[in-house]
GROMACS .gro file of C-alpha atoms in nm:
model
  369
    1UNK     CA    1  -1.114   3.014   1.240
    2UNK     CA    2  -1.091   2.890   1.593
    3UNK     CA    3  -1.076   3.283   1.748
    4UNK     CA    4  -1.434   3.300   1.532
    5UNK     CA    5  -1.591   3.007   1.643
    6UNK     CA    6  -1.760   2.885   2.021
    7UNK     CA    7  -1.727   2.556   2.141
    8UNK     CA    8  -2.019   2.393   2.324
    9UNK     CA    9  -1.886   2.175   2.640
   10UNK     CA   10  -1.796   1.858   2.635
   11UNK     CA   11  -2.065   1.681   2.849
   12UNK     CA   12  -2.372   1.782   2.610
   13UNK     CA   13  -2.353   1.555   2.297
   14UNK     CA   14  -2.565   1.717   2.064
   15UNK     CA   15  -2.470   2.083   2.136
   16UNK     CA   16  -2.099   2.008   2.033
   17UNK     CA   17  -2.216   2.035   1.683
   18UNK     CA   18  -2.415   2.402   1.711
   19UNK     CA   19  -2.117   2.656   1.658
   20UNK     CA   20  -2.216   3.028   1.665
   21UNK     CA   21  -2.104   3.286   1.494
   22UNK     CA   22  -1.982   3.663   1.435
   23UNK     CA   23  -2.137   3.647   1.058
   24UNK     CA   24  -2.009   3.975   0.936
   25UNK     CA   25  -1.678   3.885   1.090
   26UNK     CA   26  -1.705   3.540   0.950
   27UNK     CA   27  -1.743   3.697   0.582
   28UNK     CA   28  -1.486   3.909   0.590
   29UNK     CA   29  -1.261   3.642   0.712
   30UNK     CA   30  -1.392   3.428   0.413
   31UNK     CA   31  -1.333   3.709   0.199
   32UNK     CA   32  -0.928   3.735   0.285
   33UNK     CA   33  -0.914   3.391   0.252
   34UNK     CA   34  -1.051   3.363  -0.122
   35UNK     CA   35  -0.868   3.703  -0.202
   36UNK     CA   36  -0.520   3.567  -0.054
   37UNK     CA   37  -0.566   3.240  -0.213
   38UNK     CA   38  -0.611   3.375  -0.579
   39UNK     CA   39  -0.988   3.217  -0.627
   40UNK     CA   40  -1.164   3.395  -0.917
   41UNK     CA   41  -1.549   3.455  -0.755
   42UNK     CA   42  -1.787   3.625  -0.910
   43UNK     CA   43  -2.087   3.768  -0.659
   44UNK     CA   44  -2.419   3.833  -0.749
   45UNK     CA   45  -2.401   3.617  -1.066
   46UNK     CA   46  -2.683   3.400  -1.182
   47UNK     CA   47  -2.644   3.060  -1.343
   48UNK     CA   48  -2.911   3.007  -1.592
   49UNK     CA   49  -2.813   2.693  -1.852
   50UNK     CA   50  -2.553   2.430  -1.931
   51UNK     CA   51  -2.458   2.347  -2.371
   52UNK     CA   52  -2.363   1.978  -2.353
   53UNK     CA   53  -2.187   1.749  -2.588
   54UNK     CA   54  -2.386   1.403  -2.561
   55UNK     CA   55  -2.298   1.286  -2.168
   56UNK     CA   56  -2.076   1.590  -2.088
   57UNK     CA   57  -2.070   1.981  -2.011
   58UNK     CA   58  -1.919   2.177  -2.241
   59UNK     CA   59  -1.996   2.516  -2.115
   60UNK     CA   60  -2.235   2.655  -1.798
   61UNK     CA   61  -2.427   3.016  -1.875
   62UNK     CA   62  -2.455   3.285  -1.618
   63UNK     CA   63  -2.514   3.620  -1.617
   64UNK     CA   64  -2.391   3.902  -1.419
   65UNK     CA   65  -2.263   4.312  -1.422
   66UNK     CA   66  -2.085   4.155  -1.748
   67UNK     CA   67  -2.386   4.019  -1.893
   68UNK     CA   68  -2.438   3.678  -2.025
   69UNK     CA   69  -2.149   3.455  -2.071
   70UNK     CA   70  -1.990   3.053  -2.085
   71UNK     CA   71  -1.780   2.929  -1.794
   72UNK     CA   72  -1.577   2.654  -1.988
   73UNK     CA   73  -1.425   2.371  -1.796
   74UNK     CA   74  -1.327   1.993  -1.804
   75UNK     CA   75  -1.481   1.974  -1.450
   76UNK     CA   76  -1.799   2.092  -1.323
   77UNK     CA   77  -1.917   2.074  -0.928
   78UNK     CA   78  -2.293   2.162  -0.820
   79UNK     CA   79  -2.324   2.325  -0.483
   80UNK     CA   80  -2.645   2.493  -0.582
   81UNK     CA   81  -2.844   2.292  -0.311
   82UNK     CA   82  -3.131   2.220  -0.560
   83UNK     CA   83  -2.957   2.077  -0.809
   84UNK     CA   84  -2.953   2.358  -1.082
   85UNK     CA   85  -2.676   2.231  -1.311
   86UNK     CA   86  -2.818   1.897  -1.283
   87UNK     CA   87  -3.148   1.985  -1.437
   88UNK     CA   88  -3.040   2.161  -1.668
   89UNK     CA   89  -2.794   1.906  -1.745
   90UNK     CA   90  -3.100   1.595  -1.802
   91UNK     CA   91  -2.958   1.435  -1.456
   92UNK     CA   92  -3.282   1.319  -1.320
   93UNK     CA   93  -3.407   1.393  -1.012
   94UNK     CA   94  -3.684   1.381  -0.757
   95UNK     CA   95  -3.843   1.579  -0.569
   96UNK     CA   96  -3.804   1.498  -0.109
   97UNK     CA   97  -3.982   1.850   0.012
   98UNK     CA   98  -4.303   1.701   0.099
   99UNK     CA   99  -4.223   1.429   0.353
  100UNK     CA  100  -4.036   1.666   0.605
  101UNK     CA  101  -4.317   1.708   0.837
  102UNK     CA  102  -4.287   1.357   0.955
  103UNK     CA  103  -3.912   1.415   1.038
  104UNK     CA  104  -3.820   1.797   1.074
  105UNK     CA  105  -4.041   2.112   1.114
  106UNK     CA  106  -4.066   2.203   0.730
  107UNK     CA  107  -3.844   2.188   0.427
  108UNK     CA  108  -3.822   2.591   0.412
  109UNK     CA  109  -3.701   2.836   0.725
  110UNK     CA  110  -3.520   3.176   0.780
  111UNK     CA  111  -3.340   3.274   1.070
  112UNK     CA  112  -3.323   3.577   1.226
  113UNK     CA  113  -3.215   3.827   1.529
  114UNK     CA  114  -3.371   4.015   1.779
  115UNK     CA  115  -3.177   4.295   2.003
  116UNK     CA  116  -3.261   4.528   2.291
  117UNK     CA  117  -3.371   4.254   2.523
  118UNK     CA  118  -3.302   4.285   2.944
  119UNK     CA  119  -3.104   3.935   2.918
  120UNK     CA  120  -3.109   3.932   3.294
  121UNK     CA  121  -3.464   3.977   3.296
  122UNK     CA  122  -3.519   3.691   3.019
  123UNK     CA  123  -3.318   3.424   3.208
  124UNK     CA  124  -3.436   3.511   3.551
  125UNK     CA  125  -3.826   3.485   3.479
  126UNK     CA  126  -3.893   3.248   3.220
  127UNK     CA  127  -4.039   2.911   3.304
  128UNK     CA  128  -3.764   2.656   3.409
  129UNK     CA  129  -3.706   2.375   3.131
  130UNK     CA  130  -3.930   2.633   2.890
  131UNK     CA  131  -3.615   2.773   2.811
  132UNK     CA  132  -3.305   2.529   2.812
  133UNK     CA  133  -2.980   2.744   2.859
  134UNK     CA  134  -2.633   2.581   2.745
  135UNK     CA  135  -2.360   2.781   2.773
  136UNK     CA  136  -2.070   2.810   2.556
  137UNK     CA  137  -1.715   2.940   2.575
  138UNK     CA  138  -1.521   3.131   2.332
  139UNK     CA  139  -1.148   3.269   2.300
  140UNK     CA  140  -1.269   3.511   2.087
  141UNK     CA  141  -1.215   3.852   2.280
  142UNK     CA  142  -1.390   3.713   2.588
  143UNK     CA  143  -1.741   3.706   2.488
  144UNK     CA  144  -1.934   3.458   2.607
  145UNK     CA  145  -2.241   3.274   2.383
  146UNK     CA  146  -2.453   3.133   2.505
  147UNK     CA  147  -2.723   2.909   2.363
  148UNK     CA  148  -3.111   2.872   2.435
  149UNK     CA  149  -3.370   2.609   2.356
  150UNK     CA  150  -3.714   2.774   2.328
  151UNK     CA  151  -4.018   2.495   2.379
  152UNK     CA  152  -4.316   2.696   2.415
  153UNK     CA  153  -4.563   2.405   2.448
  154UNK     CA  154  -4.419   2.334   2.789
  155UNK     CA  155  -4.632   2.652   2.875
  156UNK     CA  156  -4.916   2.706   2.652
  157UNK     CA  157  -5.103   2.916   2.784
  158UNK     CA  158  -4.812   3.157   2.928
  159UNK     CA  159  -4.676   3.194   2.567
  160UNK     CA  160  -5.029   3.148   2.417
  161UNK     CA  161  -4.928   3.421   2.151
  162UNK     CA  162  -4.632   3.196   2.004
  163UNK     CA  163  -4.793   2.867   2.040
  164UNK     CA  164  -5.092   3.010   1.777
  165UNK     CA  165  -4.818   3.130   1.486
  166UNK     CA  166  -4.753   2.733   1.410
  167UNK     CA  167  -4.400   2.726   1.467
  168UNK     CA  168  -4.184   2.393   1.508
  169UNK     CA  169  -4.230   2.263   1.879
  170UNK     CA  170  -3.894   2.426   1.951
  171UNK     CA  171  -3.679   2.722   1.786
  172UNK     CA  172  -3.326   2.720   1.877
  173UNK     CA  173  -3.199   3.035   2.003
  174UNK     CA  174  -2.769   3.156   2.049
  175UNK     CA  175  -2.631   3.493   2.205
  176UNK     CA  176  -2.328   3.632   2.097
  177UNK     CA  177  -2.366   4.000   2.245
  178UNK     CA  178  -2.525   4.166   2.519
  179UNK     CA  179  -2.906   4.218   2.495
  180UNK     CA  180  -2.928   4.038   2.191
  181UNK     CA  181  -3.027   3.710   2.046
  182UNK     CA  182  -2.812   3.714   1.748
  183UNK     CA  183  -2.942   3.364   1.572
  184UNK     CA  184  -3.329   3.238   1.591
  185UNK     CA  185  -3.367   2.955   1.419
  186UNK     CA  186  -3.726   2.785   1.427
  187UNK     CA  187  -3.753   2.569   1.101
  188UNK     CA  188  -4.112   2.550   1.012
  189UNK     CA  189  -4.153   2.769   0.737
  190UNK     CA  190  -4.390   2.698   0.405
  191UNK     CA  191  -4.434   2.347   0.255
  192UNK     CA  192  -4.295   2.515  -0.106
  193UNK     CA  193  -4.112   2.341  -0.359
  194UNK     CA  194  -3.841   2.607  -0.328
  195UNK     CA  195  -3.654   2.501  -0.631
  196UNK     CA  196  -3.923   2.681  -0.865
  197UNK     CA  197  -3.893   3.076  -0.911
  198UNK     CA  198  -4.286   3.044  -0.780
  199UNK     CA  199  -4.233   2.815  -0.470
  200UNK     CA  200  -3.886   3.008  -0.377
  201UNK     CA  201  -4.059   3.349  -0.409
  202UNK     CA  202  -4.370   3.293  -0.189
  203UNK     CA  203  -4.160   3.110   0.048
  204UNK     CA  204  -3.927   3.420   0.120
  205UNK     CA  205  -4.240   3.612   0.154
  206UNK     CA  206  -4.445   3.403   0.376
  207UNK     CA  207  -4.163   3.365   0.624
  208UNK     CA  208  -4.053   3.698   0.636
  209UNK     CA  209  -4.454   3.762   0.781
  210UNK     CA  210  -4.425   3.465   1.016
  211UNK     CA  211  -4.080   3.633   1.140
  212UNK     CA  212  -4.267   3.957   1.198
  213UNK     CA  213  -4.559   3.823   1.317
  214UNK     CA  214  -4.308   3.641   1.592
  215UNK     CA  215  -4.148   3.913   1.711
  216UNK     CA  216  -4.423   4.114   1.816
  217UNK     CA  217  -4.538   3.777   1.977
  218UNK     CA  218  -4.197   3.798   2.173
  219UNK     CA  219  -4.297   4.116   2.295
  220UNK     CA  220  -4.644   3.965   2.390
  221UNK     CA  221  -4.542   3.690   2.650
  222UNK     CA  222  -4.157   3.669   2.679
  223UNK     CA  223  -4.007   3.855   3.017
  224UNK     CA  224  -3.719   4.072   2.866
  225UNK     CA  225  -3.840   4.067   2.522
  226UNK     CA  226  -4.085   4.346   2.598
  227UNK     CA  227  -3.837   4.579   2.426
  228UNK     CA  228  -3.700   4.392   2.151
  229UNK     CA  229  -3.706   4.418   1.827
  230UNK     CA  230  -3.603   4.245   1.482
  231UNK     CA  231  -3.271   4.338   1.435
  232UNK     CA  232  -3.126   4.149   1.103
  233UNK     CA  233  -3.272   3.821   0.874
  234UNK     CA  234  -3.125   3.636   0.668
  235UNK     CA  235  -3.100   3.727   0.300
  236UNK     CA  236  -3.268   3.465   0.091
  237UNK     CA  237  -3.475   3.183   0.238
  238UNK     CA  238  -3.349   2.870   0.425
  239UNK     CA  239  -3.400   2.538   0.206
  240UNK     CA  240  -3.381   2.185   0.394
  241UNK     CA  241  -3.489   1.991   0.112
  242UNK     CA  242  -3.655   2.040  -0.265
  243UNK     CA  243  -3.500   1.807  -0.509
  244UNK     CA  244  -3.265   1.485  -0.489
  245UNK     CA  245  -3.012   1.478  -0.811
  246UNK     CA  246  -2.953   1.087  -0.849
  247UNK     CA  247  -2.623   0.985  -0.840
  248UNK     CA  248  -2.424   0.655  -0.874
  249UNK     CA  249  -2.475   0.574  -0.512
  250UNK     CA  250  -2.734   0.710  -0.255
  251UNK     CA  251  -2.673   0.655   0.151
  252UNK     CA  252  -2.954   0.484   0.356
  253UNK     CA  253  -3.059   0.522   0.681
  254UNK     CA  254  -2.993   0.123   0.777
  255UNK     CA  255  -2.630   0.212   0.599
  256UNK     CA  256  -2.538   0.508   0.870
  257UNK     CA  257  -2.741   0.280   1.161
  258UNK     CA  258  -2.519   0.011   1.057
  259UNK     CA  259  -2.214   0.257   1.080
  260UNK     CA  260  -2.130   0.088   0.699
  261UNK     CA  261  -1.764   0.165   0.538
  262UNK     CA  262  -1.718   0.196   0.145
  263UNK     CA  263  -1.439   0.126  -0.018
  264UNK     CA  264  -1.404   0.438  -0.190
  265UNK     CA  265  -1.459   0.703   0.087
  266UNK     CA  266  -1.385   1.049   0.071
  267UNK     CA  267  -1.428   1.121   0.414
  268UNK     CA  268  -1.647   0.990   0.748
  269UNK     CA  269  -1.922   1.133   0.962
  270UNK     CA  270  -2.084   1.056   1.246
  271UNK     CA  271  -2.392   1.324   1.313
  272UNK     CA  272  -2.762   1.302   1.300
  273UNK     CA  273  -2.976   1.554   1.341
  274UNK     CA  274  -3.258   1.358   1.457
  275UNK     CA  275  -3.046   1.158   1.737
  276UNK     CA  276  -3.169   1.342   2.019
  277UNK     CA  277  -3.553   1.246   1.981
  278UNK     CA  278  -3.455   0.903   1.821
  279UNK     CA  279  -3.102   0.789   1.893
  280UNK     CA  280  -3.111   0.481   1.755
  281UNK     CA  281  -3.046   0.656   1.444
  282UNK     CA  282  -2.691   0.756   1.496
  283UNK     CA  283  -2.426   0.533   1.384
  284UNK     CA  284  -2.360   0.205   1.610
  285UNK     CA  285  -2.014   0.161   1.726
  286UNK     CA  286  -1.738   0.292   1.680
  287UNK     CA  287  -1.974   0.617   1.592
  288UNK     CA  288  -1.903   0.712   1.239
  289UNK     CA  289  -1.986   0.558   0.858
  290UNK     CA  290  -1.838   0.651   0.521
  291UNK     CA  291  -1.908   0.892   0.240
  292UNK     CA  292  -1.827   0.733  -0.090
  293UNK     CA  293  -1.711   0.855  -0.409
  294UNK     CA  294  -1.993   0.717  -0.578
  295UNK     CA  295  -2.247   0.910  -0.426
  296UNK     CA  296  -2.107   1.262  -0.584
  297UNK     CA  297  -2.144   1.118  -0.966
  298UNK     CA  298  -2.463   1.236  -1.090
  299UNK     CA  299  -2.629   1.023  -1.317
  300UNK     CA  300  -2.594   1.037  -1.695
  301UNK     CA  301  -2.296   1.302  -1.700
  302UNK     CA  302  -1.968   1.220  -1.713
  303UNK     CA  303  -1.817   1.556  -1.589
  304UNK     CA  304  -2.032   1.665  -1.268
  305UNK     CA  305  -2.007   1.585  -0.917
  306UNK     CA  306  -2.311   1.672  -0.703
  307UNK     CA  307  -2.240   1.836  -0.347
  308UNK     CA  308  -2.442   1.929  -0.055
  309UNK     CA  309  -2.800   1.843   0.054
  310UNK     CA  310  -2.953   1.741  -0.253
  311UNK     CA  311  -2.779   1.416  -0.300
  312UNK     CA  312  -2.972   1.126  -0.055
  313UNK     CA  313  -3.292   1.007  -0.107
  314UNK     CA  314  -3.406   0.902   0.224
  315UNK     CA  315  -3.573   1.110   0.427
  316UNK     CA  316  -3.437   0.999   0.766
  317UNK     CA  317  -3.103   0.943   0.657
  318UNK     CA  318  -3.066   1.344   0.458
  319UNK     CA  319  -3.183   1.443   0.863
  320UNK     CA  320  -2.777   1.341   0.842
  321UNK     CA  321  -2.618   1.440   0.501
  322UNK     CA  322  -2.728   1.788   0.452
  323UNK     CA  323  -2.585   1.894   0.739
  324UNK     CA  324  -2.283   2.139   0.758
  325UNK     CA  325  -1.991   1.924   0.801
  326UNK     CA  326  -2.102   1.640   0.590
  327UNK     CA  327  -2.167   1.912   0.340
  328UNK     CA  328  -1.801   2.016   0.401
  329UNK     CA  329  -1.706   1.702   0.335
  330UNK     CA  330  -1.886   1.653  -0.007
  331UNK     CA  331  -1.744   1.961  -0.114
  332UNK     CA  332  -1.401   1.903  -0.052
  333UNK     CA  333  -1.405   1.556  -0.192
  334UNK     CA  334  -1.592   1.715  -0.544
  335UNK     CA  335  -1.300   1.970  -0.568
  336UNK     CA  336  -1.009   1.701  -0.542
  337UNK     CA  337  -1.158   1.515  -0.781
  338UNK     CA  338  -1.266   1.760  -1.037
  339UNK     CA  339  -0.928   1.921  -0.997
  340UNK     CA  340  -0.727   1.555  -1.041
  341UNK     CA  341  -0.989   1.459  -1.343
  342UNK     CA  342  -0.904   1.790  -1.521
  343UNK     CA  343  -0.557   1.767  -1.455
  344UNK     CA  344  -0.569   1.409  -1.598
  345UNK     CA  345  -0.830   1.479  -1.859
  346UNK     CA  346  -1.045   1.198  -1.772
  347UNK     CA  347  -1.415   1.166  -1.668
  348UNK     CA  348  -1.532   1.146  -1.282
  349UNK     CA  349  -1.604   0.780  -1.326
  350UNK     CA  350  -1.239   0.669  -1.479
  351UNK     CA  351  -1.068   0.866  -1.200
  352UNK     CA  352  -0.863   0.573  -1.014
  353UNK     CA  353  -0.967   0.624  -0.640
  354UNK     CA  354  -0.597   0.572  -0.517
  355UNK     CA  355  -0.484   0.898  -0.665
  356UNK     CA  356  -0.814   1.048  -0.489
  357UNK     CA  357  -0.732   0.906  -0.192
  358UNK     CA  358  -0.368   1.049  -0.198
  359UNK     CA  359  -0.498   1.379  -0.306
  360UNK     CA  360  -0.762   1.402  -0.009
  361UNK     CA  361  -0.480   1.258   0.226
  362UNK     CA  362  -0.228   1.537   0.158
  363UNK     CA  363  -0.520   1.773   0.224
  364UNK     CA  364  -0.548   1.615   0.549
  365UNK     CA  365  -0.885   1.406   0.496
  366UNK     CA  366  -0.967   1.170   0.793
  367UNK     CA  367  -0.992   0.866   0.599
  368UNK     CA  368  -0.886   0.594   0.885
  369UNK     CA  369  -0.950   0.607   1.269
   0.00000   0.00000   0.00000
């Protein structure tokens, strides 16, 4: 994956993190990868219902080309982002949408690309610090990416026509080819609760306008943009937050501040989105706190493990958890330990965390630094 990805130089901290992307590459590579390794997958399937047995999942219900049918399994892992099996399951939840103005741009987004923009043009007559260029590297067949940060406000009245769609204060912009932005990402989309057929609907919707509407504003007041036009979106609308699924244990801000270890950890992290506005966020020395176990065991179900954003309750301290590679890391310590349960037959919370351990140490888990 290393010819795929770029890697952001070493002197700009927060940049290391922002990898771009050849997507259509990137899926087929995925799609080898699942094909070579013998996974079953199933596209375009919906899930739509759980049959339990008192505290445990016998069966989840989707529907697809086949039509409706069980998936039965000792083990069950939720990667659905909101939470699906969990509700469905009784795990409570709550809901952590409606707070994100007061730490991010909006719980809902959709990126986007624009081509057929005089790049030359673009970087030579732009404002200086209105558009923060960071340029990235890549062994990937010598193209160079490289990576813009867009903050109209430092200009109002030159990009007057951007500043009036309401967008987040700045939209974070990455070039892959030649007269192209290929990823826009500017996060404030519609305050929807996004994991309701409603609130995910009318959120699509209303961003796909505000994408439109920002284009053509591009075209308004941007040097080199004068040209350009929408060239792809993304396929179903970004979600930052909708629901929390409660789990045994739930990370706090103060806990990745305080750079806290567990003694059950499946893996550390270190980043923060919010660290360059308010650094004292990030973890103190040595840089890095622990995921536990605990905080993948939903509550009230003895068979599912919860992965991905939905799973801390904190506003400030998901800024840190929902993020790729602590996503990564949720997910890879859910499939160990759904695989060793089943293989074991025992529930997620009698699973003795030395075998974990071993089994995310021969998968090459950082577990000690």
């Amino acid at each position: 994956m290393e010819r795929l990805g770029y890697s952001a130089p070493n002197d700009h901290h927060y940049s290391r993190i922002v990898s771009s992307a050849i997507t259509e590459v990137y899926k087929g590579v995925i799609s080898k990868m699942l094909l070579e390794a013998g996974v079953q997958v199933y596209l375009q399937t919906m899930f739509c219902g759980v049959q339990m047995e008192g505290q445990r999942i016998v069966a989840a219900i989707i529907e697809n080309k086949d039509g409706r049918s069980a998936v039965l399994a000792r083990q069950y892992v939720d990667c659905s982002g909101d939470g699906d099996i969990a509700r469905y399951a009784g795990v409570p939840q709550k809901e952590n949408w409606q707070r994100y103005n007061e730490v991010s741009g909006a719980p809902t987004g959709l990126v986007f690309g624009m081509a057929g923009i005089d790049m030359d043009r673009f970087v030579k007559e732009n404002p200086n610090g209105t558009f923060e260029q960071i340029r990235e590297e890549t062994a990937y067949e010598g193209i160079v990416s490289r990576r813009f940060v867009f903050t109209p406000m430092k200009e109002p009245e030159t990009y007057k026509p951007v500043v009036d769609l309401d967008m987040r204060y700045f939209t974070s912009m990455q070039s892959i080819h030649e007269g192209e932005m290929t990823y826009i990402n500017n996060s404030k989309g519609p305050y929807v609760d996004a994991s309701t057929a409603e609130g995910l609907s009318r959120g699509e919707m209303e961003m796909r306008i505000k994408i439109m509407e920002f284009a053509k504003a591009f075209r308004r007041c941007v040097p080199g943009f004068e040209k350009a036009y929408l060239s792809w979106a993304s396929t179903q609308l970004g979600i930052r937050a909708s629901k929390v699924t409660l789990c045994d244990k739930s990370i706090s801000q103060q806990e990745i501040s305080e750079a806290t270890r567990f003694e059950d950890e499946i893996g550390l992290y270190a980043f923060h989105d919010l660290s360059p506005k308010h650094p004292h966020l990030m973890p103190k020395a040595p840089g890095f706190y622990g995921f536990p176990y605990r905080m993948l065991l939903a509550q009230n179900c003895d068979n599912l493990f919860m992965a991905g954003r939905n799973v801390t309750e904190e506003t400030e301290a998901h800024m840190s958890t929902r993020n790729t590679v602590g996503c990564m890391i949720m997910g890879q310590g859910a499939g160990v330990a759904a695989a060793l349960c089943a293989a074991q037959d025992c529930d997620s919370r009698q699973l003795r965390y030395e075998k974990l351990r071993e089994g995310l140490l021969a998968q090459h888990v950082i577990l000690d630094v």
